[in-house]
Amino acid sequence: EAQVTQNPRYLITVTGKKLTVTCSQNMNHEYMSWYRQDPGLGLRQIYYSMNVEVTDKGDVPEGYKVSRKEKRNFPLILESPSPNQTSLYFCASSPPPGLVGHEQFFGPGTRLTVL
Amino acid sequence: EDQVTQSPEALRLQEGESSSLNCSYTVSGLRGLFWYRQDPGKGPEFLFTLYSAGEEKEKERLKATLTKKESFLHITAPKPEDSATYLCAVQLDTGRRALTFGSGTRLQVQP
């Protein structure tokens, strides 16, 4: 089954304790992205990756890091989480443009609480 | 500044009562407009992509249309299972391929 998976689905942590949220897709998509969703603000892009070893900032990159060492994986790293990073996080992937379209397929989400 | 505004914020319909959701955008260089459905506790689920003014797409009870300034998601004879938050997003004509989302319309269809 074609899917985007994220782990963990729920995480409660404390300020300053480094954490990683994993994202994996099995559709051989080149493009992957991270979003955060906050009430009243909608979904906002954090980082994206056009391909292996190619990453760039989205709209709200501060406090986050990413890496893309393999095509299928795109982990999100919070080196020193703070309470304002409490949010619902989504990973998404997309085929390259010119094929079936630019639609992005989203994972199930990771609900992060930073105390 | 690029903006995407959805209205209404919330909509309650009776089963069978047709209506439309609006997504207005002020962006330059639109590459595509996307509609997603999001159920509570789940990731957005892709519905439609529209690329140019005048384009229409249909799927079951849903029909999406696009003009130069806005898009409509028409829901015909909705059923309770259509209850969800509907998100509109635009993709700009840049290499970044980021989606700029609206805040969504929460739709509740009562039996």
Short mmCIF file of C-alpha atoms in Angstrom, two decimals:
data_model
loop_
_atom_site.label_atom_id
_atom_site.label_comp_id
_atom_site.label_asym_id
_atom_site.label_seq_id
_atom_site.Cartn_x
_atom_site.Cartn_y
_atom_site.Cartn_z
CA GLU A 1 0.00 0.00 0.00
CA ALA A 2 1.29 3.42 -1.02
CA GLN A 3 1.74 5.52 2.08
CA VAL A 4 3.64 8.06 4.11
CA THR A 5 4.43 6.95 7.64
CA GLN A 6 5.49 9.01 10.62
CA ASN A 7 6.83 8.05 14.03
CA PRO A 8 6.07 8.64 16.74
CA ARG A 9 2.41 9.58 16.39
CA TYR A 10 2.34 11.22 19.80
CA LEU A 11 5.20 12.67 21.81
CA ILE A 12 5.40 14.62 25.05
CA THR A 13 8.81 15.99 25.89
CA VAL A 14 10.49 18.73 27.89
CA THR A 15 12.18 21.91 26.81
CA GLY A 16 15.68 21.39 25.47
CA LYS A 17 15.59 17.62 25.00
CA LYS A 18 16.58 16.81 21.44
CA LEU A 19 14.11 14.75 19.45
CA THR A 20 13.64 13.33 15.97
CA VAL A 21 10.40 12.62 14.15
CA THR A 22 10.83 10.13 11.36
CA CYS A 23 9.06 10.17 8.01
CA SER A 24 9.18 7.49 5.36
CA GLN A 25 7.41 7.04 2.01
CA ASN A 26 7.22 3.98 -0.21
CA MET A 27 6.16 5.67 -3.44
CA ASN A 28 9.64 6.54 -4.70
CA HIS A 29 8.74 10.23 -4.56
CA GLU A 30 11.54 12.69 -5.00
CA TYR A 31 9.87 15.59 -3.20
CA MET A 32 9.24 15.51 0.55
CA SER A 33 8.17 18.20 2.95
CA TRP A 34 7.35 18.93 6.59
CA TYR A 35 4.42 21.05 7.74
CA ARG A 36 3.12 22.12 11.11
CA GLN A 37 -0.55 22.73 11.76
CA ASP A 38 -1.72 25.16 14.41
CA PRO A 39 -5.27 26.33 15.19
CA GLY A 40 -6.15 29.45 13.23
CA LEU A 41 -2.89 29.37 11.27
CA GLY A 42 -3.46 26.43 8.99
CA LEU A 43 -0.65 24.29 7.66
CA ARG A 44 2.72 25.97 7.25
CA GLN A 45 5.74 24.52 5.54
CA ILE A 46 8.85 24.01 7.68
CA TYR A 47 11.38 22.44 5.30
CA TYR A 48 11.29 20.62 2.02
CA SER A 49 13.55 18.42 -0.06
CA MET A 50 13.61 18.15 -3.82
CA ASN A 51 15.79 15.04 -3.78
CA VAL A 52 18.50 13.22 -1.84
CA GLU A 53 20.93 15.66 -0.22
CA VAL A 54 18.86 18.63 -1.46
CA THR A 55 16.93 20.47 1.26
CA ASP A 56 15.71 24.02 1.74
CA LYS A 57 13.80 26.19 4.16
CA GLY A 58 10.07 26.67 4.04
CA ASP A 59 8.08 29.41 5.75
CA VAL A 60 8.81 28.56 9.39
CA PRO A 61 12.21 26.80 9.59
CA GLU A 62 13.52 28.33 12.84
CA GLY A 63 14.28 25.71 15.48
CA TYR A 64 14.16 22.77 13.07
CA LYS A 65 16.64 20.73 11.07
CA VAL A 66 16.18 18.10 8.40
CA SER A 67 18.29 15.65 6.46
CA ARG A 68 17.71 13.62 3.31
CA LYS A 69 20.29 10.87 3.07
CA GLU A 70 17.94 8.37 1.44
CA LYS A 71 15.12 8.96 -0.99
CA ARG A 72 12.46 7.36 1.17
CA ASN A 73 13.30 9.04 4.51
CA PHE A 74 13.08 12.65 5.62
CA PRO A 75 13.48 13.03 9.40
CA LEU A 76 12.63 16.25 11.25
CA ILE A 77 15.03 17.16 14.05
CA LEU A 78 14.34 19.50 16.94
CA GLU A 79 17.74 20.13 18.54
CA SER A 80 16.39 22.09 21.52
CA PRO A 81 12.57 22.00 21.54
CA SER A 82 10.66 24.87 23.06
CA PRO A 83 6.98 25.14 24.07
CA ASN A 84 6.17 27.19 20.95
CA GLN A 85 6.98 24.09 18.91
CA THR A 86 4.03 22.30 20.42
CA SER A 87 2.01 21.48 17.32
CA LEU A 88 0.69 18.85 14.96
CA TYR A 89 3.32 17.91 12.39
CA PHE A 90 2.75 16.39 8.97
CA CYS A 91 5.17 14.92 6.52
CA ALA A 92 4.23 14.90 2.84
CA SER A 93 5.66 13.55 -0.39
CA SER A 94 4.99 14.23 -4.03
CA PRO A 95 5.99 12.88 -7.41
CA PRO A 96 8.05 15.16 -9.66
CA PRO A 97 6.10 17.72 -11.67
CA GLY A 98 4.90 16.75 -15.11
CA LEU A 99 3.69 13.31 -14.09
CA VAL A 100 0.41 12.76 -12.29
CA GLY A 101 0.41 16.25 -10.94
CA HIS A 102 1.79 18.15 -8.03
CA GLU A 103 -0.50 16.73 -5.40
CA GLN A 104 1.18 15.98 -2.11
CA PHE A 105 0.38 12.90 -0.05
CA PHE A 106 0.36 13.41 3.68
CA GLY A 107 1.29 11.19 6.58
CA PRO A 108 -0.99 10.63 9.57
CA GLY A 109 0.60 13.34 11.69
CA THR A 110 2.69 13.57 14.86
CA ARG A 111 1.24 15.44 17.80
CA LEU A 112 4.10 16.99 19.74
CA THR A 113 3.81 18.61 23.17
CA VAL A 114 6.82 20.43 24.61
CA LEU A 115 6.53 21.19 28.33
CA GLU B 1 1.90 39.04 0.47
CA ASP B 2 0.47 35.81 -0.83
CA GLN B 3 -2.77 34.91 0.91
CA VAL B 4 -5.36 32.19 0.85
CA THR B 5 -8.69 32.83 2.57
CA GLN B 6 -11.41 30.27 3.04
CA SER B 7 -15.02 30.95 3.92
CA PRO B 8 -17.05 30.22 5.82
CA GLU B 9 -14.97 29.01 8.77
CA ALA B 10 -17.69 26.55 9.66
CA LEU B 11 -20.79 25.31 7.91
CA ARG B 12 -23.57 23.13 9.17
CA LEU B 13 -25.85 21.50 6.60
CA GLN B 14 -28.72 19.11 6.68
CA GLU B 15 -28.27 15.91 4.73
CA GLY B 16 -29.18 16.63 1.09
CA GLU B 17 -28.76 20.41 1.45
CA SER B 18 -26.31 21.50 -1.26
CA SER B 19 -23.86 24.35 -0.68
CA SER B 20 -20.50 25.78 -1.71
CA LEU B 21 -17.24 26.49 0.05
CA ASN B 22 -15.09 29.39 -1.07
CA CYS B 23 -11.35 29.78 -1.39
CA SER B 24 -10.06 33.17 -2.48
CA TYR B 25 -6.41 33.81 -3.17
CA THR B 26 -4.13 36.75 -3.82
CA VAL B 27 -0.95 35.34 -5.25
CA SER B 28 1.16 35.93 -8.31
CA GLY B 29 2.17 33.11 -10.57
CA LEU B 30 -0.31 30.44 -9.52
CA ARG B 31 0.93 27.00 -10.44
CA GLY B 32 -1.98 25.06 -9.09
CA LEU B 33 -4.83 25.14 -6.59
CA PHE B 34 -5.48 22.09 -4.47
CA TRP B 35 -8.41 20.91 -2.39
CA TYR B 36 -7.88 18.52 0.49
CA ARG B 37 -10.19 16.88 2.97
CA GLN B 38 -9.02 16.43 6.56
CA ASP B 39 -10.75 14.22 9.09
CA PRO B 40 -10.07 14.74 12.80
CA GLY B 41 -6.75 13.26 13.86
CA LYS B 42 -5.69 12.45 10.30
CA GLY B 43 -3.53 13.93 7.58
CA PRO B 44 -5.04 15.87 4.68
CA GLU B 45 -6.38 13.67 1.89
CA PHE B 46 -5.98 14.93 -1.64
CA LEU B 47 -9.18 15.68 -3.56
CA PHE B 48 -8.52 17.87 -6.61
CA THR B 49 -5.94 19.93 -8.45
CA LEU B 50 -6.99 22.86 -10.67
CA TYR B 51 -4.47 24.58 -12.89
CA SER B 52 -6.25 27.23 -14.94
CA ALA B 53 -9.29 29.50 -14.77
CA GLY B 54 -12.40 27.78 -16.06
CA GLU B 55 -11.24 24.33 -15.10
CA GLU B 56 -13.64 22.03 -13.24
CA LYS B 57 -13.12 18.68 -11.55
CA GLU B 58 -15.72 16.32 -10.07
CA LYS B 59 -15.65 13.43 -7.67
CA GLU B 60 -18.86 11.89 -6.37
CA ARG B 61 -20.79 14.70 -4.65
CA LEU B 62 -17.94 17.20 -4.92
CA LYS B 63 -17.18 19.59 -7.73
CA ALA B 64 -14.33 22.08 -7.73
CA THR B 65 -14.13 25.14 -9.96
CA LEU B 66 -11.49 27.80 -10.48
CA THR B 67 -11.51 31.45 -11.53
CA LYS B 68 -8.62 33.92 -11.59
CA LYS B 69 -9.29 34.96 -8.01
CA GLU B 70 -11.11 32.14 -6.27
CA SER B 71 -12.14 28.54 -6.24
CA PHE B 72 -15.37 26.94 -5.13
CA LEU B 73 -15.98 23.49 -3.78
CA HIS B 74 -19.60 22.63 -4.48
CA ILE B 75 -21.15 19.87 -2.42
CA THR B 76 -24.30 18.39 -3.90
CA ALA B 77 -26.74 16.50 -1.68
CA PRO B 78 -24.17 15.97 1.08
CA LYS B 79 -24.23 13.00 3.40
CA PRO B 80 -23.04 12.80 7.02
CA GLU B 81 -19.85 11.08 5.86
CA ASP B 82 -18.91 14.27 4.01
CA SER B 83 -18.39 15.94 7.38
CA ALA B 84 -14.75 17.02 7.59
CA THR B 85 -12.53 20.06 7.31
CA TYR B 86 -11.91 21.07 3.71
CA LEU B 87 -8.60 22.74 3.00
CA CYS B 88 -7.64 24.82 0.03
CA ALA B 89 -3.99 25.34 -0.92
CA VAL B 90 -2.14 27.15 -3.66
CA GLN B 91 1.19 26.36 -5.18
CA LEU B 92 3.18 29.21 -6.63
CA ASP B 93 5.10 29.22 -9.83
CA THR B 94 8.43 28.71 -8.15
CA GLY B 95 10.79 25.82 -7.69
CA ARG B 96 9.94 25.57 -4.00
CA ARG B 97 6.72 23.67 -4.62
CA ALA B 98 5.46 24.72 -1.21
CA LEU B 99 1.76 24.71 -0.59
CA THR B 100 0.21 27.76 1.04
CA PHE B 101 -2.88 26.63 2.88
CA GLY B 102 -6.01 28.42 3.94
CA SER B 103 -7.35 27.83 7.44
CA GLY B 104 -10.06 25.50 6.20
CA THR B 105 -13.84 25.18 6.38
CA ARG B 106 -15.26 22.80 8.97
CA LEU B 107 -18.26 21.12 7.42
CA GLN B 108 -20.82 19.28 9.49
CA VAL B 109 -23.62 17.42 7.73
CA GLN B 110 -26.45 16.38 9.98
CA PRO B 111 -28.73 13.42 9.19
#
